[in-house]
Short mmCIF file of C-alpha atoms and ligand atoms in Angstrom, two decimals:
data_model
loop_
_atom_site.label_atom_id
_atom_site.label_comp_id
_atom_site.label_asym_id
_atom_site.label_seq_id
_atom_site.Cartn_x
_atom_site.Cartn_y
_atom_site.Cartn_z
CA MET A 1 94.85 104.07 103.90
CA LYS A 2 96.35 100.64 103.21
CA TRP A 3 97.90 99.20 100.08
CA PRO A 4 100.23 96.33 99.09
CA GLU A 5 104.02 96.74 99.41
CA LYS A 6 104.79 95.31 96.02
CA VAL A 7 103.00 95.20 92.65
CA THR A 8 103.59 93.71 89.21
CA LEU A 9 103.22 95.89 86.13
CA GLN A 10 102.50 94.22 82.81
CA GLU A 11 103.69 96.32 79.90
CA VAL A 12 101.23 96.33 77.00
CA GLY A 13 102.70 99.25 75.00
CA PRO A 14 104.17 97.21 72.14
CA ARG A 15 100.73 95.61 71.61
CA ASP A 16 97.92 97.85 72.92
CA GLY A 17 100.03 100.95 72.22
CA LEU A 18 101.08 100.27 68.66
CA GLN A 19 97.79 98.66 67.55
CA ASN A 20 96.13 102.06 67.79
CA GLU A 21 98.79 104.15 66.03
CA LYS A 22 98.34 105.22 62.43
CA LYS A 23 102.06 105.44 61.91
CA MET A 24 103.86 102.23 61.07
CA ILE A 25 106.86 101.78 63.35
CA SER A 26 109.61 99.77 61.66
CA THR A 27 110.28 96.24 62.87
CA GLU A 28 113.85 97.23 63.74
CA ASP A 29 112.63 100.15 65.91
CA LYS A 30 110.09 97.92 67.69
CA ILE A 31 112.82 95.41 68.48
CA GLN A 32 115.13 98.13 69.84
CA TRP A 33 112.28 99.49 71.97
CA ILE A 34 111.24 96.11 73.38
CA ASN A 35 114.90 95.40 74.19
CA GLN A 36 115.03 98.68 76.14
CA LEU A 37 111.84 97.72 78.00
CA SER A 38 113.32 94.30 78.82
CA LEU A 39 116.26 96.02 80.54
CA SER A 40 114.07 98.37 82.60
CA GLY A 41 113.07 95.77 85.20
CA LEU A 42 109.63 95.02 83.76
CA GLN A 43 108.83 91.35 84.26
CA TYR A 44 106.09 91.06 81.67
CA ILE A 45 105.87 92.49 78.16
CA GLU A 46 103.07 91.94 75.67
CA ILE A 47 105.19 92.25 72.57
CA SER A 48 102.63 92.06 69.77
CA SER A 49 99.47 90.44 68.49
CA PHE A 50 98.77 87.43 66.27
CA VAL A 51 95.45 88.78 65.05
CA HIS A 52 94.60 89.19 61.36
CA PRO A 53 97.03 91.72 59.83
CA LYS A 54 94.16 93.28 57.86
CA TRP A 55 92.43 94.12 61.13
CA ILE A 56 95.60 95.46 62.84
CA PRO A 57 98.13 96.32 60.13
CA THR A 58 100.67 97.94 62.46
CA LEU A 59 101.34 94.58 64.16
CA ALA A 60 101.65 92.49 60.99
CA ASP A 61 105.32 91.83 61.79
CA ALA A 62 104.57 90.03 65.09
CA LEU A 63 106.43 86.88 64.12
CA GLU A 64 109.62 88.69 63.15
CA VAL A 65 109.50 90.87 66.27
CA ALA A 66 109.07 87.84 68.51
CA LYS A 67 111.92 85.99 66.84
CA ARG A 68 114.41 88.85 66.86
CA ILE A 69 114.02 90.51 70.27
CA HIS A 70 116.65 89.75 72.87
CA ARG A 71 114.86 87.81 75.59
CA ILE A 72 115.95 88.27 79.17
CA GLN A 73 115.57 85.50 81.70
CA GLY A 74 112.82 86.27 84.19
CA VAL A 75 110.79 88.34 81.72
CA THR A 76 107.59 86.83 80.31
CA TYR A 77 107.05 87.69 76.63
CA ALA A 78 103.35 87.43 75.81
CA ALA A 79 101.21 88.16 72.76
CA LEU A 80 97.54 88.53 71.93
CA VAL A 81 95.99 85.44 70.32
CA PRO A 82 92.38 85.45 69.00
CA ASN A 83 92.05 81.94 67.52
CA GLN A 84 93.83 78.76 66.38
CA LYS A 85 95.34 80.45 63.36
CA GLY A 86 96.87 83.09 65.63
CA LEU A 87 98.04 80.44 68.05
CA ALA A 88 99.90 78.57 65.31
CA ARG A 89 101.87 81.75 64.53
CA ALA A 90 102.37 82.50 68.24
CA LEU A 91 103.80 79.02 68.84
CA GLU A 92 106.09 79.38 65.85
CA ALA A 93 107.26 82.63 67.47
CA ASN A 94 107.81 80.77 70.75
CA ILE A 95 105.95 83.27 72.90
CA ASP A 96 105.87 82.44 76.62
CA GLU A 97 102.20 83.20 77.17
CA ALA A 98 99.10 83.54 75.00
CA ALA A 99 96.72 86.37 75.91
CA ILE A 100 93.17 85.57 74.81
CA PHE A 101 90.48 88.23 74.76
CA MET A 102 86.77 88.85 74.46
CA SER A 103 84.31 91.51 75.54
CA ALA A 104 81.61 91.61 78.19
CA SER A 105 79.33 93.44 75.74
CA GLU A 106 77.92 91.77 72.65
CA THR A 107 78.40 94.63 70.17
CA HIS A 108 82.04 95.30 71.02
CA ASN A 109 82.82 91.59 70.86
CA GLN A 110 81.20 91.42 67.43
CA LYS A 111 83.00 94.49 66.09
CA ASN A 112 86.35 93.50 67.59
CA ILE A 113 86.56 89.81 66.74
CA ASN A 114 83.68 89.31 64.35
CA LYS A 115 81.79 86.83 66.52
CA SER A 116 79.02 86.72 69.06
CA ILE A 117 80.00 86.13 72.69
CA GLU A 118 78.48 82.64 72.50
CA ASP A 119 80.46 81.73 69.36
CA THR A 120 83.68 83.01 70.92
CA PHE A 121 83.71 80.47 73.79
CA PRO A 122 84.48 77.34 71.72
CA VAL A 123 87.20 79.18 69.78
CA LEU A 124 88.94 80.32 72.95
CA ARG A 125 88.44 76.96 74.68
CA ASN A 126 90.46 75.32 71.89
CA VAL A 127 93.12 78.03 72.01
CA VAL A 128 93.58 77.51 75.76
CA LYS A 129 93.62 73.71 75.42
CA ASP A 130 96.26 73.78 72.67
CA SER A 131 98.34 76.46 74.41
CA LEU A 132 98.47 74.42 77.59
CA SER A 133 99.33 71.24 75.64
CA ALA A 134 102.19 73.17 74.02
CA GLY A 135 103.49 74.09 77.49
CA LYS A 136 102.38 77.73 77.36
CA THR A 137 100.43 79.55 80.01
CA VAL A 138 97.35 81.60 79.12
CA ARG A 139 96.08 84.94 80.34
CA GLY A 140 92.56 86.19 79.63
CA TYR A 141 91.11 89.64 79.03
CA VAL A 142 87.52 90.69 79.46
CA SER A 143 87.04 94.03 77.76
CA THR A 144 84.40 96.75 78.20
CA VAL A 145 83.77 95.80 81.84
CA PHE A 146 83.05 99.40 82.89
CA GLY A 147 81.32 100.51 79.71
CA CYS A 148 80.90 99.67 76.05
CA PRO A 149 81.28 102.26 73.28
CA TYR A 150 78.12 100.89 71.65
CA GLU A 151 75.95 99.70 74.55
CA GLY A 152 76.94 101.91 77.50
CA ARG A 153 76.82 100.29 80.96
CA VAL A 154 77.63 96.59 81.03
CA ASP A 155 75.77 94.04 83.10
CA ILE A 156 77.88 92.61 85.93
CA ASP A 157 76.34 89.15 85.36
CA SER A 158 77.82 89.10 81.88
CA ILE A 159 81.29 89.87 83.31
CA ILE A 160 80.96 87.08 85.87
CA ARG A 161 79.71 84.54 83.35
CA ILE A 162 82.61 85.27 80.98
CA SER A 163 85.17 85.30 83.81
CA ASP A 164 83.92 81.93 85.07
CA SER A 165 84.12 80.47 81.57
CA LEU A 166 87.66 81.75 80.96
CA PHE A 167 88.94 80.45 84.32
CA ASN A 168 87.23 77.10 83.67
CA MET A 169 89.07 76.90 80.35
CA GLY A 170 92.37 77.11 82.25
CA ILE A 171 93.63 80.71 82.14
CA ARG A 172 95.99 81.55 85.02
CA GLU A 173 95.05 85.24 85.30
CA LEU A 174 92.25 87.52 84.16
CA SER A 175 92.65 91.15 83.20
CA LEU A 176 89.56 93.33 83.58
CA GLY A 177 89.60 95.93 80.83
CA ASP A 178 88.27 99.46 80.98
CA THR A 179 88.59 99.59 77.21
CA ILE A 180 87.22 103.13 76.78
CA GLY A 181 88.50 104.57 80.06
CA VAL A 182 85.16 105.50 81.61
CA ALA A 183 85.45 103.87 85.04
CA THR A 184 85.24 105.79 88.30
CA PRO A 185 86.50 104.59 91.71
CA LYS A 186 82.90 103.83 92.73
CA GLN A 187 82.42 101.50 89.77
CA VAL A 188 85.80 99.86 90.41
CA GLN A 189 84.84 99.23 94.02
CA GLU A 190 81.45 97.81 93.05
CA LEU A 191 82.90 95.41 90.47
CA LEU A 192 85.83 94.29 92.62
CA GLU A 193 83.60 93.66 95.64
CA VAL A 194 81.76 91.08 93.55
CA MET A 195 84.80 89.66 91.72
CA LEU A 196 86.91 89.24 94.88
CA LYS A 197 84.22 87.11 96.49
CA ARG A 198 84.62 84.73 93.55
CA PHE A 199 88.27 84.87 92.51
CA PRO A 200 91.50 85.37 94.48
CA ALA A 201 93.09 88.83 94.17
CA GLU A 202 96.31 87.23 92.84
CA SER A 203 94.41 85.97 89.79
CA LEU A 204 93.01 89.38 88.80
CA ALA A 205 94.67 92.26 86.96
CA MET A 206 93.25 95.68 86.11
CA HIS A 207 93.65 97.26 82.67
CA PHE A 208 92.72 100.94 82.70
CA HIS A 209 92.63 103.27 79.74
CA ASP A 210 92.85 106.93 80.70
CA THR A 211 90.38 108.64 78.38
CA TYR A 212 88.87 110.79 81.15
CA GLY A 213 91.92 110.98 83.43
CA THR A 214 90.63 108.53 86.03
CA ALA A 215 93.10 105.66 85.52
CA LEU A 216 95.40 106.46 88.47
CA VAL A 217 92.56 106.95 90.96
CA ASN A 218 91.03 103.72 89.74
CA ILE A 219 94.35 101.99 90.31
CA LEU A 220 94.56 103.45 93.81
CA THR A 221 91.08 102.11 94.54
CA SER A 222 92.05 98.68 93.18
CA LEU A 223 95.26 98.68 95.24
CA GLN A 224 93.31 99.41 98.40
CA MET A 225 91.10 96.44 97.61
CA GLY A 226 94.13 94.14 97.33
CA ILE A 227 94.82 94.04 93.57
CA THR A 228 98.55 93.84 92.82
CA ILE A 229 98.72 93.38 89.03
CA PHE A 230 98.21 96.28 86.62
CA ASP A 231 98.52 96.62 82.85
CA SER A 232 100.04 99.83 81.56
CA ALA A 233 101.76 101.24 78.48
CA VAL A 234 104.93 103.31 78.36
CA GLY A 235 104.23 106.92 77.44
CA GLY A 236 100.47 106.35 77.81
CA LEU A 237 100.19 104.77 74.37
CA GLY A 238 97.20 102.62 73.55
CA GLY A 239 93.60 102.17 72.53
CA CYS A 240 91.40 99.79 70.63
CA PRO A 241 90.68 100.66 66.98
CA TYR A 242 87.30 98.91 67.34
CA ALA A 243 86.28 101.03 70.34
CA PRO A 244 85.57 104.59 69.16
CA GLY A 245 86.66 107.18 71.72
CA ALA A 246 89.16 104.89 73.44
CA SER A 247 92.46 106.53 74.24
CA GLY A 248 95.75 105.48 75.80
CA ASN A 249 96.42 103.06 78.62
CA VAL A 250 97.57 104.48 81.92
CA ALA A 251 101.22 105.45 81.34
CA THR A 252 103.66 102.97 82.89
CA ASP A 253 105.98 105.89 83.69
CA ASP A 254 103.25 107.81 85.59
CA LEU A 255 102.19 104.67 87.40
CA VAL A 256 105.73 103.74 88.50
CA ASN A 257 106.28 107.32 89.65
CA MET A 258 103.11 107.26 91.76
CA LEU A 259 103.74 103.79 93.21
CA GLU A 260 107.40 104.32 94.08
CA GLY A 261 106.38 107.63 95.68
CA MET A 262 104.00 105.61 97.89
CA ASP A 263 106.83 103.14 98.76
CA VAL A 264 105.17 100.42 96.70
CA THR A 265 107.93 98.40 95.01
CA THR A 266 107.69 97.89 91.25
CA GLY A 267 111.23 96.69 90.53
CA ILE A 268 111.41 99.14 87.63
CA ASP A 269 114.35 101.43 86.90
CA GLN A 270 112.75 104.83 86.27
CA ASP A 271 115.65 106.20 84.22
CA ARG A 272 115.60 103.27 81.84
CA LEU A 273 111.83 103.47 81.57
CA PHE A 274 112.05 107.19 80.78
CA LYS A 275 114.56 106.51 77.99
CA ALA A 276 112.26 103.86 76.52
CA ALA A 277 109.33 106.33 76.65
CA ARG A 278 111.38 109.09 75.03
CA TYR A 279 112.55 106.66 72.34
CA ILE A 280 109.06 105.60 71.28
CA GLN A 281 107.74 109.18 71.44
CA GLU A 282 110.44 110.20 68.99
CA LYS A 283 109.68 107.28 66.66
CA ILE A 284 105.93 107.94 66.72
CA GLY A 285 106.50 111.63 66.20
CA ARG A 286 103.83 113.07 68.48
CA VAL A 287 103.66 114.18 72.10
CA LEU A 288 102.57 111.18 74.19
CA PRO A 289 100.10 111.50 77.11
CA SER A 290 102.49 110.52 79.95
CA HIS A 291 102.69 113.38 82.48
CA LEU A 292 106.10 112.27 83.74
CA LEU A 293 107.56 112.06 80.25
CA GLN A 294 106.40 115.59 79.42
CA ALA A 295 107.57 117.01 82.75
CA LYS A 296 111.02 115.48 82.27
CA MET A 297 111.22 116.58 78.64
CA ALA A 298 110.34 120.14 79.71
CA LYS A 299 113.28 120.03 82.12
CA GLY A 300 115.55 119.06 79.23
CA GLY A 301 115.42 115.26 79.80
P1 HMG B 401 87.47 86.82 60.73
O1 HMG B 401 87.51 87.59 59.44
O2 HMG B 401 86.12 86.55 61.33
O3 HMG B 401 88.26 85.45 60.57
O4 HMG B 401 88.38 87.57 61.77
P2 HMG B 401 87.83 84.08 59.93
O5 HMG B 401 88.06 83.04 60.96
O6 HMG B 401 86.47 84.19 59.30
O7 HMG B 401 88.91 83.91 58.75
C1 HMG B 401 88.97 84.82 57.65
C2 HMG B 401 90.37 84.81 57.04
O8 HMG B 401 91.29 85.35 58.02
C3 HMG B 401 90.88 83.41 56.71
O9 HMG B 401 91.76 83.55 55.60
C4 HMG B 401 91.70 83.04 57.92
O10 HMG B 401 92.71 82.11 57.65
C5 HMG B 401 92.32 84.39 58.29
P3 HMG B 401 91.28 83.17 54.10
O11 HMG B 401 90.90 81.73 54.20
O12 HMG B 401 90.11 84.09 53.83
O13 HMG B 401 92.49 83.48 53.31
N1 HMG B 401 92.66 84.50 59.73
C6 HMG B 401 93.84 84.90 60.23
N2 HMG B 401 94.98 85.30 59.65
C7 HMG B 401 96.01 85.62 60.46
N3 HMG B 401 95.95 85.57 61.82
C8 HMG B 401 94.83 85.19 62.42
C9 HMG B 401 93.71 84.84 61.62
N4 HMG B 401 92.46 84.43 61.91
C10 HMG B 401 91.83 84.23 60.76
N5 HMG B 401 94.78 85.15 63.76
C11 HMG B 401 89.70 87.75 63.78
C12 HMG B 401 88.46 87.13 63.11
C13 HMG B 401 89.62 87.45 65.25
C14 HMG B 401 90.94 87.13 63.17
C15 HMG B 401 89.69 89.29 63.50
O14 HMG B 401 88.45 89.79 63.89
C16 HMG B 401 90.79 90.00 64.22
O15 HMG B 401 91.96 89.85 63.91
N6 HMG B 401 90.43 90.83 65.25
C17 HMG B 401 91.42 91.47 66.10
C18 HMG B 401 91.00 92.83 66.50
C19 HMG B 401 91.99 93.39 67.52
O16 HMG B 401 93.14 93.04 67.54
N7 HMG B 401 91.49 94.31 68.36
C20 HMG B 401 92.27 94.94 69.34
C21 HMG B 401 92.68 94.05 70.48
S1 HMG B 401 91.50 93.88 71.78
C22 HMG B 401 91.81 95.22 72.81
O17 HMG B 401 92.51 96.11 72.44
C23 HMG B 401 91.27 95.24 74.19
C24 HMG B 401 92.32 94.93 75.26
O18 HMG B 401 93.40 95.82 75.20
C25 HMG B 401 91.69 95.02 76.67
C26 HMG B 401 90.92 96.31 76.91
O19 HMG B 401 91.44 97.40 76.66
O20 HMG B 401 89.78 96.17 77.40
C27 HMG B 401 92.86 93.50 75.09
MG1 MG B 402 93.43 97.85 76.06
#
């Protein structure tokens, strides 16, 4: 088997993780946690979301979080941005990168951002244009690529059409989201075979949720096909409130443990990552899905 020697992990816990929690984590605790993550060697952290606070109440303090975290040189601090209104707040917060998002399936797109796929394009086109004019880079997400909670299997043509549109707008990287964690290695292979004929591997990231325990095997499959960028969330936090049945992202701690064990460099300090996972587990007040975290806790960590 062959895989790359080095990968980049993009931490989405403070955004994808906290957006799905019922418990409100205080702004101060979020800041402490993000500061810990910044010191763990992660090069990319999605710190929050400039969506409507009524839709995602737990991230209503995005502006304050962005302003008060201690930023480390070499780390990109990104945030989710759905529209111009969100971008105005994101620019005020001086985020490094705007992450735009839409779904490959019509119903999830509608439920998640209250628009049809067709009506989403002009909104995002303006967000990308204005982000680039403001000197910010843009990353795109396509959600529900391996399955939609409302429509089931998703047509590959829809994924390609949306990916083409987002790259044409000017995004630098596209993250393919298994929003409800249903993908299998066979599906990953089938999608990547098509995508890699169209887009370079360096411009694609994979975003696996682990609802059915297949996230790590899906990552292994992606690695073998040349993908080197993966989204993950410390402790295995995560999920989309507008995707019933979605559970946590693949745990950053489990992923780093697997990759380093395969001699794939992540640049992440496992002890510091563990402390950050333990910290947020304590603040959330429930046992998080990360296998590594639970194994270490059982050994008195
Ligand atoms: P809408 O209600 O259609 O918005 O929501 P609107 O444009 O009709 O405006 C209605 C009101 O909201 C107006 O205020 C706007 O100013 C205000 P009013 O005039 O009535 O006083 N408004 C805003 N306020 C603050 N920030 C904003 C904003 N936009 C409008 N950005 C909207 C549309 C997109 C805002 C809403 O649907 C929304 O916030 N959705 C976000 C849902 C979300 O965050 N979902 C989870 C993230 S996606 C995900 O998890 C998947 C991912 O992880 C990848 C994967 O797993 O596959 C990325
Ligand atoms: Mg997600």
